[in-house]
Each structure stands twice: as structure tokens, then as C-alpha cells.
Amino acid sequence: MTRRPCLRALAVWLVLALLAGCAGTPVPREHGLALREAEIRGTWLGQWARQAAAAHEGRSGFALLARGEEAFVLRANLAEQATRRLDVQTYLLGEGQTVQVLLHRLIGAAERGVEVRLLLDDLTATGQGDRLAALDRHPNIQVRVFNPWPLGRNHLVTRVLFALPAMRRQHRRMHNKTWIVDNAVAITGGRNLGDEYFNAGEPRNFADIDLLAVGEVVDDLSLSFDLYWNHFLSQPLARYHIAEPEAWRGLFVELSRHLAEQRDSDSPYFVALRARYGAAAADTLFRELHWAEGQALWDPPGKAAGRQRSPLEETLFGVLLDQLPELESRLVIVSAYFVPAEQGTALLARLAESGIRVEVITNSLEATDNAWVHGAYATRRRALLENGVRLHELRSRQPNGENAGIGITGSSLSSLHSKAVSFDEDLVFIGSFNADPRSVIWNTEVGVLVESEPLVTEFLAFVEAGMTPSLSYLPGLDGAGRLYWLTELDGRLARLAREPGSVRARFLAWLSGVLGLEPWL
């Protein structure tokens, strides 16, 4: 084939791909709204939440969920308690035994008459068309995908290739995570839905943080879900994947069979759950709550629709900055992906030089699941250290992680996936937001800002456990300005002159810096 026909064929392909972006199977798309107050009061969870909040007027109740097992049990239990509505928003819906349980609970709730709405980022829905379409066929379940693309949906490679003509929008993703039941109880934070987020993964698990909320802040989280659900970027899955009308029944039978096999085979994960929570698993909902003022913050869903950057004041990050008081003593940043860029590095340096104790905990090169991001962080590491910022890089294996309270063990590889920031001793933000340009500029995020000394104390205990040399590498500069990593090996402090990590990870991190990928990470 000559060059001209090749170019003509490529042009035709691009035009067809662009036109297909507006195509899809005609499917009704109805707007949805949160339950009315009377409807919430008519649910068991609504009654419990209102009674619990009665003595705390103007405040909401919060609980930190640092252990993956507890975060899973609570989600499953809340699905069982649902009466009217179950709203699930997630960036990623993975595979594995915990997802099978949660999907089984979603269908079980729908069978009881609960309206289930599942909103999933379309990029991570790639290859899951059959399962999601079967789920969507239940009369009480609706599945929508955010920022969809109709071509190449069966494989991530083809999905990305066919989306190249619309890459300006397609690289923007919905990163929000919420689990809202009867508009009365909500969970938000860093966890997607997958075994590795609930400490059930092999070979890797993620150390993460969620926040359980009841009270007035749930109304705002419910509003954020509805804004995304009703936005034009949220499209019914059935416009791209359609299953047989009764396909959900087959999925339910398959999930039931998998769960029965897990019980019969004494799955180590579920055996451990039964030993820890036992018959009292339902009582995890009634744990002690921290009652405090809280504010839900989120990016507008239209942030993912534009071709240009959204004005900072219209983003979650901009609103968060406006809400913050002047720091007095301490700033702690926990971010799986930490890319402060030039402005962020300068800001943190100024704070440290002014006497504020600035501490960051992120992944080490050996622990990260994205060496490209680590490469962008590494280019700023020396400047941060020179100006007094304290860095802690989580190790890939945590032999004492569970005992230390960070909720992961040394039986598998581990990575940090938490996203949280504390300000002095009484203010903390927990959500899906990473301290990187992707969260600030491109993706949409959600979280809750809470003013509570007891909650911050609990959060800092979790964080400080992860900062110890037995669990993290502590980068520093010697007298000659050379980087080193302080850690604990065999019970003794050791100073490493070379950054721990594989040859492949080193190369990708180096290449990231060479290519200048920082603004996109």
C-alpha cells in the first residue's frame, strides 16, 4: 500500500472514531435525586443515624477506617442494612473474593427492593462489559460509566488507542469513591473496590484510609453523587453493552457458587475475618464516633469535560485552600502519589523554613506501583530535604505493619494508597485526592474536611506508625550533600547509599524525569 492510501485510511479511521464518540444504543437516561427526609427517616439506618446525631446538633459523626478488613466488612454490612437506596461510586471495580461478596450483596439488596446505583469510571470498566451488563439487567440496579468511549472496550490497549482522537478529554478520569446507604451513612476515602484494597490481595496489598460518616455531611456527599450521576458524562452502560434480560440471575448464581466454594474451602481471608469479627460483625457500624464539624468537598463533574484546565477556585483543591486557617505548628501529607511540582515544592519549603513541621509520607521506589510518578517526585526530593521537609517512603514489606496499626502485614508486598492531610492538631482532610498534578488539574476527586482533635490524634497515630524506620525509608542528605536512606534492618538502624528498587523501576523513574512527565502525573 502506498503512503497516500495509508494516510487516507488513517484519516477515515480517525473520523469514524470521532463520530462514534457521539454514537450509542438509544437507552433512556433519567435523572436521579437523593431520598427525601421523610424517606430517609423511614429506613432503619436513617432512624439510627438521626438518633445518634440528636445529641450533637450541627455536627456529624466520623470514624477512621485504617484496616482493610474492617473497611470491607463495613461495606458488606451496610449493603445488608440498606432499605431504600445504595449508591456506589468508584474509580475501579476489580476482581477477587471481596468484590464477589460485594456484588452478591448489591444484587441481594436489589432483590429486597433497594434501588442500587453503580457509577464507575469508564476507563477501568474496560473488559468488564459482560459482568456489568448482567448486573445492569436487574430491575432495581442501574450501572453508569463516567466519561465513556464506545470503541475498543474489550481491552485496555484498544480502548486507549481508539480514544486517541479525544485524548484531551479521555485522559481526565473520575477518581471519586463513595459508598452511600439510604442517604444516611456514607464511606469515602482512598479505597477502590478490589482485594488489594481490603488486605485480601496477592501478591500486593494497599495501606489505605477511609472515613465513615453519619449526620449532616452525608447530605452533601449524597448531593455530590447525584451531581455526577446526572451529569452528561455519566452514561448508561446499556448504551455500550447489553446482556440478556435474565443475565443478572446467572451472575447471582455464579457469585453464590463462588461464595459457597470459599466457605467450603475455608478461605484464609474469610477465616481470619470470622475470627476477628465473628457474629459481632454487624456491630462494627456502632463503633464510637467522633462528633465534629465536617465539610464534604468535591470537584464539579464538568472538570473532566473541558479541554482546558479548570480555574483553581472551582476545583476541590482551590476550595480546600480557601477553607484552611493559617498553620501554626505542623503539616502532615499522606499521599500514595506525591508530585509537589515547582510551586508545591516552594510552598512546602517556605512553610518548613518558617518553623512549621512539614512531614510527607509516600511510597518508596521499591513499593510504588507507578515508577513514572516516583520519578517526578524524585526530581523534587533534594530541594525538599534541603529546606527542612521531612520525607518518609514506605517500604514494600511490612513485617510489623498490622501490629503497628497501619493495617497491612509482611506476608505480601505492600504499597501506600492513602490520601490524607492533617493541619496542626485539629483539622484533617480524608478523601480520594493525591498530592499531584493529576488530582489538582485533570481528575475529579472527593473528600471530607473534619475539625476534630480526637480524630486527628487517631490519624496521626496511624501515620506516625508508618513513619518509623522499621516500616519506611527516611531519605536524608549527608555532609557532602549526598542522598541516603535510613531504615531498620535486622533490628538495627542502617544507612543505605543507594535507593532501594528494581532495575526496571529505576529506569522508569529516570525516564520519567528525562521526559518531563511531571505535569501529567
PDB file of N, CA, C and O in Angstrom, residues 421-447:
ATOM      1  N   VAL A 421      -4.482  14.643  54.578  1.00  0.00           N
ATOM      2  CA  VAL A 421      -3.637  15.742  55.037  1.00  0.00           C
ATOM      3  C   VAL A 421      -4.164  16.213  56.378  1.00  0.00           C
ATOM      4  O   VAL A 421      -5.377  16.410  56.541  1.00  0.00           O
ATOM      5  N   SER A 422      -3.264  16.392  57.350  1.00  0.00           N
ATOM      6  CA  SER A 422      -3.679  16.981  58.637  1.00  0.00           C
ATOM      7  C   SER A 422      -2.989  18.323  58.807  1.00  0.00           C
ATOM      8  O   SER A 422      -1.844  18.523  58.377  1.00  0.00           O
ATOM      9  N   PHE A 423      -3.719  19.249  59.433  1.00  0.00           N
ATOM     10  CA  PHE A 423      -3.259  20.611  59.638  1.00  0.00           C
ATOM     11  C   PHE A 423      -3.233  20.890  61.138  1.00  0.00           C
ATOM     12  O   PHE A 423      -4.293  20.848  61.797  1.00  0.00           O
ATOM     13  N   ASP A 424      -2.044  21.129  61.674  1.00  0.00           N
ATOM     14  CA  ASP A 424      -1.850  21.288  63.110  1.00  0.00           C
ATOM     15  C   ASP A 424      -2.411  20.066  63.826  1.00  0.00           C
ATOM     16  O   ASP A 424      -2.206  18.952  63.363  1.00  0.00           O
ATOM     17  N   GLU A 425      -3.141  20.259  64.903  1.00  0.00           N
ATOM     18  CA  GLU A 425      -3.581  19.115  65.708  1.00  0.00           C
ATOM     19  C   GLU A 425      -5.089  18.920  65.706  1.00  0.00           C
ATOM     20  O   GLU A 425      -5.608  18.105  66.475  1.00  0.00           O
ATOM     21  N   ASP A 426      -5.812  19.655  64.838  1.00  0.00           N
ATOM     22  CA  ASP A 426      -7.268  19.587  64.961  1.00  0.00           C
ATOM     23  C   ASP A 426      -8.024  19.565  63.641  1.00  0.00           C
ATOM     24  O   ASP A 426      -9.253  19.598  63.630  1.00  0.00           O
ATOM     25  N   LEU A 427      -7.332  19.472  62.504  1.00  0.00           N
ATOM     26  CA  LEU A 427      -8.012  19.520  61.216  1.00  0.00           C
ATOM     27  C   LEU A 427      -7.415  18.466  60.295  1.00  0.00           C
ATOM     28  O   LEU A 427      -6.195  18.376  60.155  1.00  0.00           O
ATOM     29  N   VAL A 428      -8.287  17.681  59.646  1.00  0.00           N
ATOM     30  CA  VAL A 428      -7.802  16.636  58.753  1.00  0.00           C
ATOM     31  C   VAL A 428      -8.721  16.525  57.546  1.00  0.00           C
ATOM     32  O   VAL A 428      -9.941  16.676  57.652  1.00  0.00           O
ATOM     33  N   PHE A 429      -8.114  16.281  56.385  1.00  0.00           N
ATOM     34  CA  PHE A 429      -8.866  16.045  55.150  1.00  0.00           C
ATOM     35  C   PHE A 429      -8.574  14.631  54.690  1.00  0.00           C
ATOM     36  O   PHE A 429      -7.410  14.242  54.530  1.00  0.00           O
ATOM     37  N   ILE A 430      -9.634  13.850  54.465  1.00  0.00           N
ATOM     38  CA  ILE A 430      -9.500  12.462  54.015  1.00  0.00           C
ATOM     39  C   ILE A 430     -10.375  12.278  52.782  1.00  0.00           C
ATOM     40  O   ILE A 430     -11.547  12.651  52.789  1.00  0.00           O
ATOM     41  N   GLY A 431      -9.798  11.730  51.730  1.00  0.00           N
ATOM     42  CA  GLY A 431     -10.575  11.543  50.518  1.00  0.00           C
ATOM     43  C   GLY A 431      -9.814  10.773  49.471  1.00  0.00           C
ATOM     44  O   GLY A 431      -8.952   9.939  49.772  1.00  0.00           O
ATOM     45  N   SER A 432     -10.128  11.063  48.197  1.00  0.00           N
ATOM     46  CA  SER A 432      -9.520  10.357  47.071  1.00  0.00           C
ATOM     47  C   SER A 432      -8.393  11.165  46.439  1.00  0.00           C
ATOM     48  O   SER A 432      -7.789  10.734  45.456  1.00  0.00           O
ATOM     49  N   PHE A 433      -8.066  12.327  47.005  1.00  0.00           N
ATOM     50  CA  PHE A 433      -7.181  13.310  46.406  1.00  0.00           C
ATOM     51  C   PHE A 433      -5.712  13.018  46.698  1.00  0.00           C
ATOM     52  O   PHE A 433      -5.295  12.996  47.854  1.00  0.00           O
ATOM     53  N   ASN A 434      -4.908  12.776  45.646  1.00  0.00           N
ATOM     54  CA  ASN A 434      -3.464  12.659  45.793  1.00  0.00           C
ATOM     55  C   ASN A 434      -2.815  14.037  45.672  1.00  0.00           C
ATOM     56  O   ASN A 434      -3.354  14.927  45.006  1.00  0.00           O
ATOM     57  N   ALA A 435      -1.656  14.197  46.285  1.00  0.00           N
ATOM     58  CA  ALA A 435      -0.915  15.455  46.178  1.00  0.00           C
ATOM     59  C   ALA A 435      -0.075  15.426  44.906  1.00  0.00           C
ATOM     60  O   ALA A 435       1.150  15.302  44.927  1.00  0.00           O
ATOM     61  N   ASP A 436      -0.754  15.527  43.763  1.00  0.00           N
ATOM     62  CA  ASP A 436      -0.071  15.500  42.481  1.00  0.00           C
ATOM     63  C   ASP A 436      -0.866  16.300  41.455  1.00  0.00           C
ATOM     64  O   ASP A 436      -2.046  16.612  41.664  1.00  0.00           O
ATOM     65  N   PRO A 437      -0.245  16.659  40.335  1.00  0.00           N
ATOM     66  CA  PRO A 437      -0.945  17.451  39.321  1.00  0.00           C
ATOM     67  C   PRO A 437      -2.183  16.774  38.764  1.00  0.00           C
ATOM     68  O   PRO A 437      -3.153  17.450  38.391  1.00  0.00           O
ATOM     69  N   ARG A 438      -2.182  15.435  38.690  1.00  0.00           N
ATOM     70  CA  ARG A 438      -3.346  14.749  38.134  1.00  0.00           C
ATOM     71  C   ARG A 438      -4.593  15.006  38.979  1.00  0.00           C
ATOM     72  O   ARG A 438      -5.679  15.233  38.440  1.00  0.00           O
ATOM     73  N   SER A 439      -4.466  14.960  40.291  1.00  0.00           N
ATOM     74  CA  SER A 439      -5.622  15.236  41.147  1.00  0.00           C
ATOM     75  C   SER A 439      -5.989  16.708  41.140  1.00  0.00           C
ATOM     76  O   SER A 439      -7.167  17.069  41.187  1.00  0.00           O
ATOM     77  N   VAL A 440      -4.984  17.581  41.101  1.00  0.00           N
ATOM     78  CA  VAL A 440      -5.253  19.024  41.128  1.00  0.00           C
ATOM     79  C   VAL A 440      -5.881  19.487  39.826  1.00  0.00           C
ATOM     80  O   VAL A 440      -6.865  20.249  39.836  1.00  0.00           O
ATOM     81  N   ILE A 441      -5.353  19.008  38.687  1.00  0.00           N
ATOM     82  CA  ILE A 441      -5.705  19.592  37.396  1.00  0.00           C
ATOM     83  C   ILE A 441      -6.672  18.733  36.588  1.00  0.00           C
ATOM     84  O   ILE A 441      -7.650  19.246  36.036  1.00  0.00           O
ATOM     85  N   TRP A 442      -6.442  17.422  36.512  1.00  0.00           N
ATOM     86  CA  TRP A 442      -7.116  16.623  35.496  1.00  0.00           C
ATOM     87  C   TRP A 442      -8.263  15.779  36.023  1.00  0.00           C
ATOM     88  O   TRP A 442      -9.346  15.779  35.434  1.00  0.00           O
ATOM     89  N   ASN A 443      -8.046  15.003  37.075  1.00  0.00           N
ATOM     90  CA  ASN A 443      -9.081  14.093  37.562  1.00  0.00           C
ATOM     91  C   ASN A 443     -10.081  14.814  38.460  1.00  0.00           C
ATOM     92  O   ASN A 443      -9.828  15.899  38.957  1.00  0.00           O
ATOM     93  N   THR A 444     -11.212  14.149  38.694  1.00  0.00           N
ATOM     94  CA  THR A 444     -12.160  14.643  39.702  1.00  0.00           C
ATOM     95  C   THR A 444     -11.969  13.846  40.984  1.00  0.00           C
ATOM     96  O   THR A 444     -11.631  12.658  40.951  1.00  0.00           O
ATOM     97  N   GLU A 445     -12.187  14.513  42.121  1.00  0.00           N
ATOM     98  CA  GLU A 445     -11.924  13.920  43.428  1.00  0.00           C
ATOM     99  C   GLU A 445     -13.026  14.301  44.414  1.00  0.00           C
ATOM    100  O   GLU A 445     -13.827  15.214  44.162  1.00  0.00           O
ATOM    101  N   VAL A 446     -13.036  13.630  45.561  1.00  0.00           N
ATOM    102  CA  VAL A 446     -13.983  13.926  46.627  1.00  0.00           C
ATOM    103  C   VAL A 446     -13.312  13.662  47.971  1.00  0.00           C
ATOM    104  O   VAL A 446     -12.359  12.871  48.053  1.00  0.00           O
ATOM    105  N   GLY A 447     -13.769  14.322  49.024  1.00  0.00           N
ATOM    106  CA  GLY A 447     -13.234  14.089  50.364  1.00  0.00           C
ATOM    107  C   GLY A 447     -13.999  14.880  51.399  1.00  0.00           C
ATOM    108  O   GLY A 447     -14.935  15.628  51.070  1.00  0.00           O
TER     109      GLY A 447
END
